[in-house]
Tab-separated table of C-alpha atoms in Angstrom:
chain	number	residue	atom	x	y	z
H	1	MET	CA	17.714	37.435	39.963
H	2	ASN	CA	18.779	41.032	39.277
H	3	ARG	CA	20.983	43.197	41.473
H	4	LEU	CA	18.052	45.173	42.850
H	5	THR	CA	16.356	41.990	44.097
H	6	VAL	CA	19.581	40.729	45.677
H	7	PHE	CA	20.077	44.081	47.398
H	8	ALA	CA	16.498	44.079	48.689
H	9	LEU	CA	16.864	40.574	50.139
H	10	ALA	CA	20.188	41.434	51.768
H	11	PHE	CA	18.721	44.614	53.235
H	12	SER	CA	15.707	42.713	54.588
H	13	MET	CA	17.959	40.128	56.265
H	14	LEU	CA	20.090	42.882	57.789
H	15	VAL	CA	17.024	44.648	59.177
H	16	GLY	CA	15.795	41.358	60.646
H	17	TYR	CA	19.173	40.696	62.249
H	18	ILE	CA	19.329	44.170	63.781
H	19	SER	CA	15.742	43.829	65.002
H	20	CYS	CA	16.456	40.478	66.669
H	21	ALA	CA	19.588	41.848	68.316
H	22	ALA	CA	17.677	44.859	69.625
H	23	THR	CA	14.722	42.899	71.040
H	24	GLY	CA	16.552	39.790	72.186
H	25	GLU	CA	14.278	37.644	70.017
H	26	THR	CA	15.357	34.777	67.820
H	27	ASP	CA	14.502	34.933	64.131
H	28	CYS	CA	11.590	32.556	64.699
H	29	GLN	CA	10.215	34.564	67.608
H	30	ARG	CA	10.480	37.809	65.642
H	31	ARG	CA	8.847	36.326	62.563
H	32	ARG	CA	6.069	34.741	64.624
H	33	ARG	CA	5.279	38.043	66.327
H	34	GLU	CA	5.262	39.966	63.044
H	35	GLU	CA	3.134	37.354	61.257
H	36	GLN	CA	0.620	37.335	64.116
H	37	GLU	CA	0.352	41.116	63.857
H	38	ASN	CA	0.057	41.092	60.056
H	39	THR	CA	-2.300	38.141	59.704
H	40	ALA	CA	-4.649	38.787	62.609
H	41	HIS	CA	-7.594	39.127	60.231
H	42	ARG	CA	-6.434	36.735	57.508
H	43	ALA	CA	-6.831	32.979	57.698
H	44	ASN	CA	-4.894	30.144	56.031
H	45	LEU	CA	-1.491	31.815	56.441
H	46	LEU	CA	1.550	30.325	58.150
H	47	VAL	CA	2.512	31.743	61.526
H	48	PRO	CA	5.712	29.869	62.431
H	49	GLU	CA	5.898	27.772	65.578
H	50	CYS	CA	9.048	28.053	67.708
H	51	ASP	CA	10.507	25.459	70.065
H	52	GLU	CA	11.608	26.036	73.667
H	53	HIS	CA	14.922	27.439	72.447
H	54	GLY	CA	13.286	29.908	70.090
H	55	ASP	CA	14.253	27.958	66.974
H	56	TYR	CA	11.853	27.007	64.199
H	57	LYS	CA	10.023	23.739	64.853
H	58	ALA	CA	10.597	21.122	62.169
H	59	LEU	CA	6.835	20.533	61.765
H	60	GLN	CA	4.753	23.543	60.757
H	61	CYS	CA	1.023	23.322	60.035
H	62	PHE	CA	-1.192	25.981	58.524
H	63	GLY	CA	-4.607	26.644	57.072
H	64	GLU	CA	-7.905	25.113	58.061
H	65	ALA	CA	-8.220	21.383	58.634
H	66	VAL	CA	-9.445	19.436	55.622
H	67	GLN	CA	-11.240	16.204	56.522
H	68	GLY	CA	-9.915	16.590	60.055
H	69	LYS	CA	-6.292	17.247	59.079
H	70	PRO	CA	-4.426	20.501	58.394
H	71	PHE	CA	-1.770	20.880	55.740
H	72	CYS	CA	1.701	20.523	57.228
H	73	ALA	CA	5.240	20.856	55.922
H	74	CYS	CA	8.752	20.153	57.173
H	75	TYR	CA	11.322	22.923	57.562
H	76	ASP	CA	15.019	23.164	58.315
H	77	LYS	CA	16.419	25.337	61.093
H	78	GLU	CA	16.583	28.348	58.756
H	79	PHE	CA	12.886	27.940	57.848
H	80	GLY	CA	13.567	26.462	54.433
H	81	GLN	CA	10.877	24.005	53.360
H	82	ILE	CA	12.211	20.486	52.819
H	83	LYS	CA	9.040	18.375	52.573
H	84	GLY	CA	5.358	18.959	51.875
H	85	PRO	CA	2.914	20.504	52.265
H	86	SER	CA	0.685	17.483	52.790
H	87	LYS	CA	-2.201	16.355	54.976
H	88	ASN	CA	-0.337	13.103	55.635
H	89	ILE	CA	2.731	14.549	57.363
H	90	GLU	CA	2.712	13.741	61.078
H	91	SER	CA	6.325	14.316	62.142
H	92	CYS	CA	9.332	16.129	60.699
H	93	ASN	CA	12.161	15.285	63.090
H	94	CYS	CA	13.424	12.464	60.881
H	95	VAL	CA	13.109	14.562	57.725
H	96	ARG	CA	15.130	17.374	59.286
H	97	ALA	CA	17.682	14.918	60.699
H	98	HIS	CA	18.164	13.378	57.272
H	99	HIS	CA	18.433	16.802	55.669
H	100	GLU	CA	21.185	17.747	58.132
H	101	TRP	CA	22.888	14.359	57.703
H	102	GLU	CA	22.863	14.757	53.928
H	103	HIS	CA	24.442	18.214	54.070
H	104	SER	CA	26.931	17.468	56.856
H	105	THR	CA	30.640	17.415	56.009
H	106	ASP	CA	31.514	15.597	59.238
H	107	SER	CA	33.183	12.271	58.477
H	108	ASN	CA	31.672	10.867	61.694
H	109	LYS	CA	28.115	11.967	61.044
H	110	GLY	CA	26.623	8.614	62.007
H	111	HIS	CA	24.047	6.437	60.283
H	112	GLU	CA	21.657	7.758	57.669
H	113	PRO	CA	18.234	8.425	59.260
H	114	GLN	CA	15.527	6.360	57.575
H	115	CYS	CA	12.142	8.066	57.327
H	116	ASN	CA	8.621	7.037	56.389
H	117	THR	CA	8.021	8.563	52.976
H	118	THR	CA	4.403	9.474	53.724
H	119	SER	CA	4.206	10.563	57.372
H	120	GLY	CA	7.785	11.841	57.714
H	121	ALA	CA	8.193	9.781	60.905
H	122	TYR	CA	11.190	7.618	61.688
H	123	ASN	CA	10.977	4.081	60.357
H	124	GLN	CA	10.513	1.866	63.402
H	125	ILE	CA	13.767	0.029	62.615
H	126	GLN	CA	16.954	1.988	61.960
H	127	CYS	CA	20.258	0.447	60.891
H	128	ASN	CA	23.920	1.039	60.124
H	129	THR	CA	26.438	-1.205	58.413
H	130	ASP	CA	26.539	-3.738	61.260
H	131	GLU	CA	23.452	-3.401	63.475
H	132	HIS	CA	19.775	-2.495	63.606
H	133	TRP	CA	17.576	-1.216	66.433
H	134	CYS	CA	14.093	0.046	67.263
H	135	VAL	CA	13.343	3.750	67.700
H	136	ASP	CA	10.546	6.063	68.751
H	137	TRP	CA	8.573	7.022	65.622
H	138	ASP	CA	8.646	10.763	66.435
H	139	THR	CA	11.923	11.492	68.228
H	140	GLY	CA	14.108	8.736	66.812
H	141	ALA	CA	15.283	7.825	70.329
H	142	GLN	CA	16.632	4.269	70.541
H	143	LEU	CA	14.337	1.714	72.193
H	144	GLY	CA	15.779	-1.523	73.520
H	145	LEU	CA	19.057	-3.055	72.436
H	146	LYS	CA	20.943	-2.942	69.151
H	147	MET	CA	20.933	-6.241	67.277
H	148	ASN	CA	23.332	-7.871	64.836
H	149	GLY	CA	22.513	-7.322	61.170
H	150	GLY	CA	23.020	-4.055	59.322
H	151	CYS	CA	21.230	-2.303	56.486
H	152	SER	CA	22.335	-4.911	53.963
H	153	THR	CA	20.480	-7.571	55.979
H	154	ASP	CA	16.880	-8.451	55.089
H	155	LEU	CA	14.982	-6.694	57.891
H	156	SER	CA	11.568	-6.884	56.212
H	157	GLY	CA	10.317	-9.485	58.694
H	158	MET	CA	11.285	-7.464	61.757
H	159	THR	CA	8.895	-5.406	63.877
H	160	CYS	CA	9.240	-3.623	67.205
H	161	GLY	CA	7.224	-4.319	70.321
H	162	VAL	CA	6.822	-2.461	73.589
H	163	GLY	CA	10.146	-1.159	74.874
H	164	GLY	CA	11.926	-1.886	71.615
H	165	THR	CA	11.651	-5.684	71.698
H	166	HIS	CA	12.370	-7.279	68.318
H	167	HIS	CA	10.082	-9.758	66.602
H	168	GLY	CA	11.058	-11.542	63.428
H	169	HIS	CA	12.633	-14.496	61.740
H	170	SER	CA	16.311	-13.787	62.248
H	171	GLY	CA	17.984	-16.055	64.792
H	172	ASP	CA	21.058	-13.905	65.422
H	173	HIS	CA	19.522	-11.557	67.991
H	174	HIS	CA	20.275	-11.091	71.645
H	175	GLY	CA	18.696	-9.743	74.823
H	176	GLU	CA	15.078	-8.760	74.270
H	177	SER	CA	14.424	-10.394	70.919
H	178	ALA	CA	11.472	-12.699	70.351
H	179	HIS	CA	11.048	-15.292	67.621
H	180	HIS	CA	7.977	-15.215	65.445
H	181	HIS	CA	7.283	-14.041	61.947
H	182	GLY	CA	5.722	-10.668	61.369
H	183	ALA	CA	5.387	-8.127	58.582
H	184	SER	CA	7.342	-4.940	59.012
H	185	HIS	CA	5.234	-1.872	59.508
H	186	ASP	CA	5.868	1.787	60.257
H	187	HIS	CA	3.806	4.447	62.011
H	188	SER	CA	0.822	5.386	59.815
H	189	GLY	CA	0.698	1.832	58.484
H	190	SER	CA	2.887	2.589	55.503
H	191	GLY	CA	5.768	0.193	56.081
H	192	SER	CA	4.131	-3.062	55.049
H	193	ASP	CA	4.291	-2.025	51.402
H	194	GLY	CA	8.067	-1.735	51.453
H	195	THR	CA	8.485	1.949	52.252
H	196	SER	CA	11.555	1.449	54.418
H	197	HIS	CA	13.469	4.086	52.551
H	198	HIS	CA	16.564	5.966	53.637
H	199	GLY	CA	15.661	9.574	54.379
H	200	ASP	CA	12.798	10.649	52.141
H	201	SER	CA	13.174	14.409	52.693
H	202	GLY	CA	11.404	14.898	49.403
H	203	HIS	CA	9.147	17.692	48.266
H	204	HIS	CA	5.644	16.317	48.022
H	205	GLY	CA	3.382	13.500	49.119
H	206	ASP	CA	4.626	9.951	48.883
H	207	SER	CA	8.000	10.464	47.262
H	208	SER	CA	10.264	7.480	47.811
H	209	HIS	CA	13.538	8.994	46.670
H	210	HIS	CA	16.653	8.559	48.778
H	211	GLY	CA	17.781	11.833	50.301
H	212	ASP	CA	16.358	14.259	47.746
H	213	ALA	CA	15.941	17.115	50.208
H	214	GLY	CA	15.751	20.534	48.674
H	215	HIS	CA	14.965	24.095	49.635
H	216	HIS	CA	12.041	26.152	48.438
């Protein structure tokens, strides 16, 4: 990258910052407005979606639907692409959470979010070194109680029922657990083939790498 290109990028960012300060818009709101004005007569281009706080939504979809599904991609808070695009992506909250976890320098940053490598959703069972628990596939919110048995435990026979109840073969559970055998599965039906990976945050499709998030 030559000096002229670096200068042009820096100047563009400065103009955007001044514009946001003058209008009271966030970067996402400003970019959305400008893209809507510039792409009013052009299809298949990405007009960013902003959340209630004016920040970029993690899941961004664009273009016309193909076989009923649009192409979607996952983005960080600065609008850097971290997964996709793909027709199979359904949620990006886990992908973004893992991306932030991976780049955090906080020694108390918590457990590593575990994402479905195809849909981007949270794996239905999350774990740390000592415990595991059920979560909402989209938000990652804990459902039910935490159970004994961390990530090093064989959790392949565990599934989650309504309200976060546990079903599986392990006998060391408490509270809402039930006891019958069942194959683990994630949202989108991808978990039964062993895709309980730790934070896919990859670039395309069905990558099963652990925490390989990158910017584009």
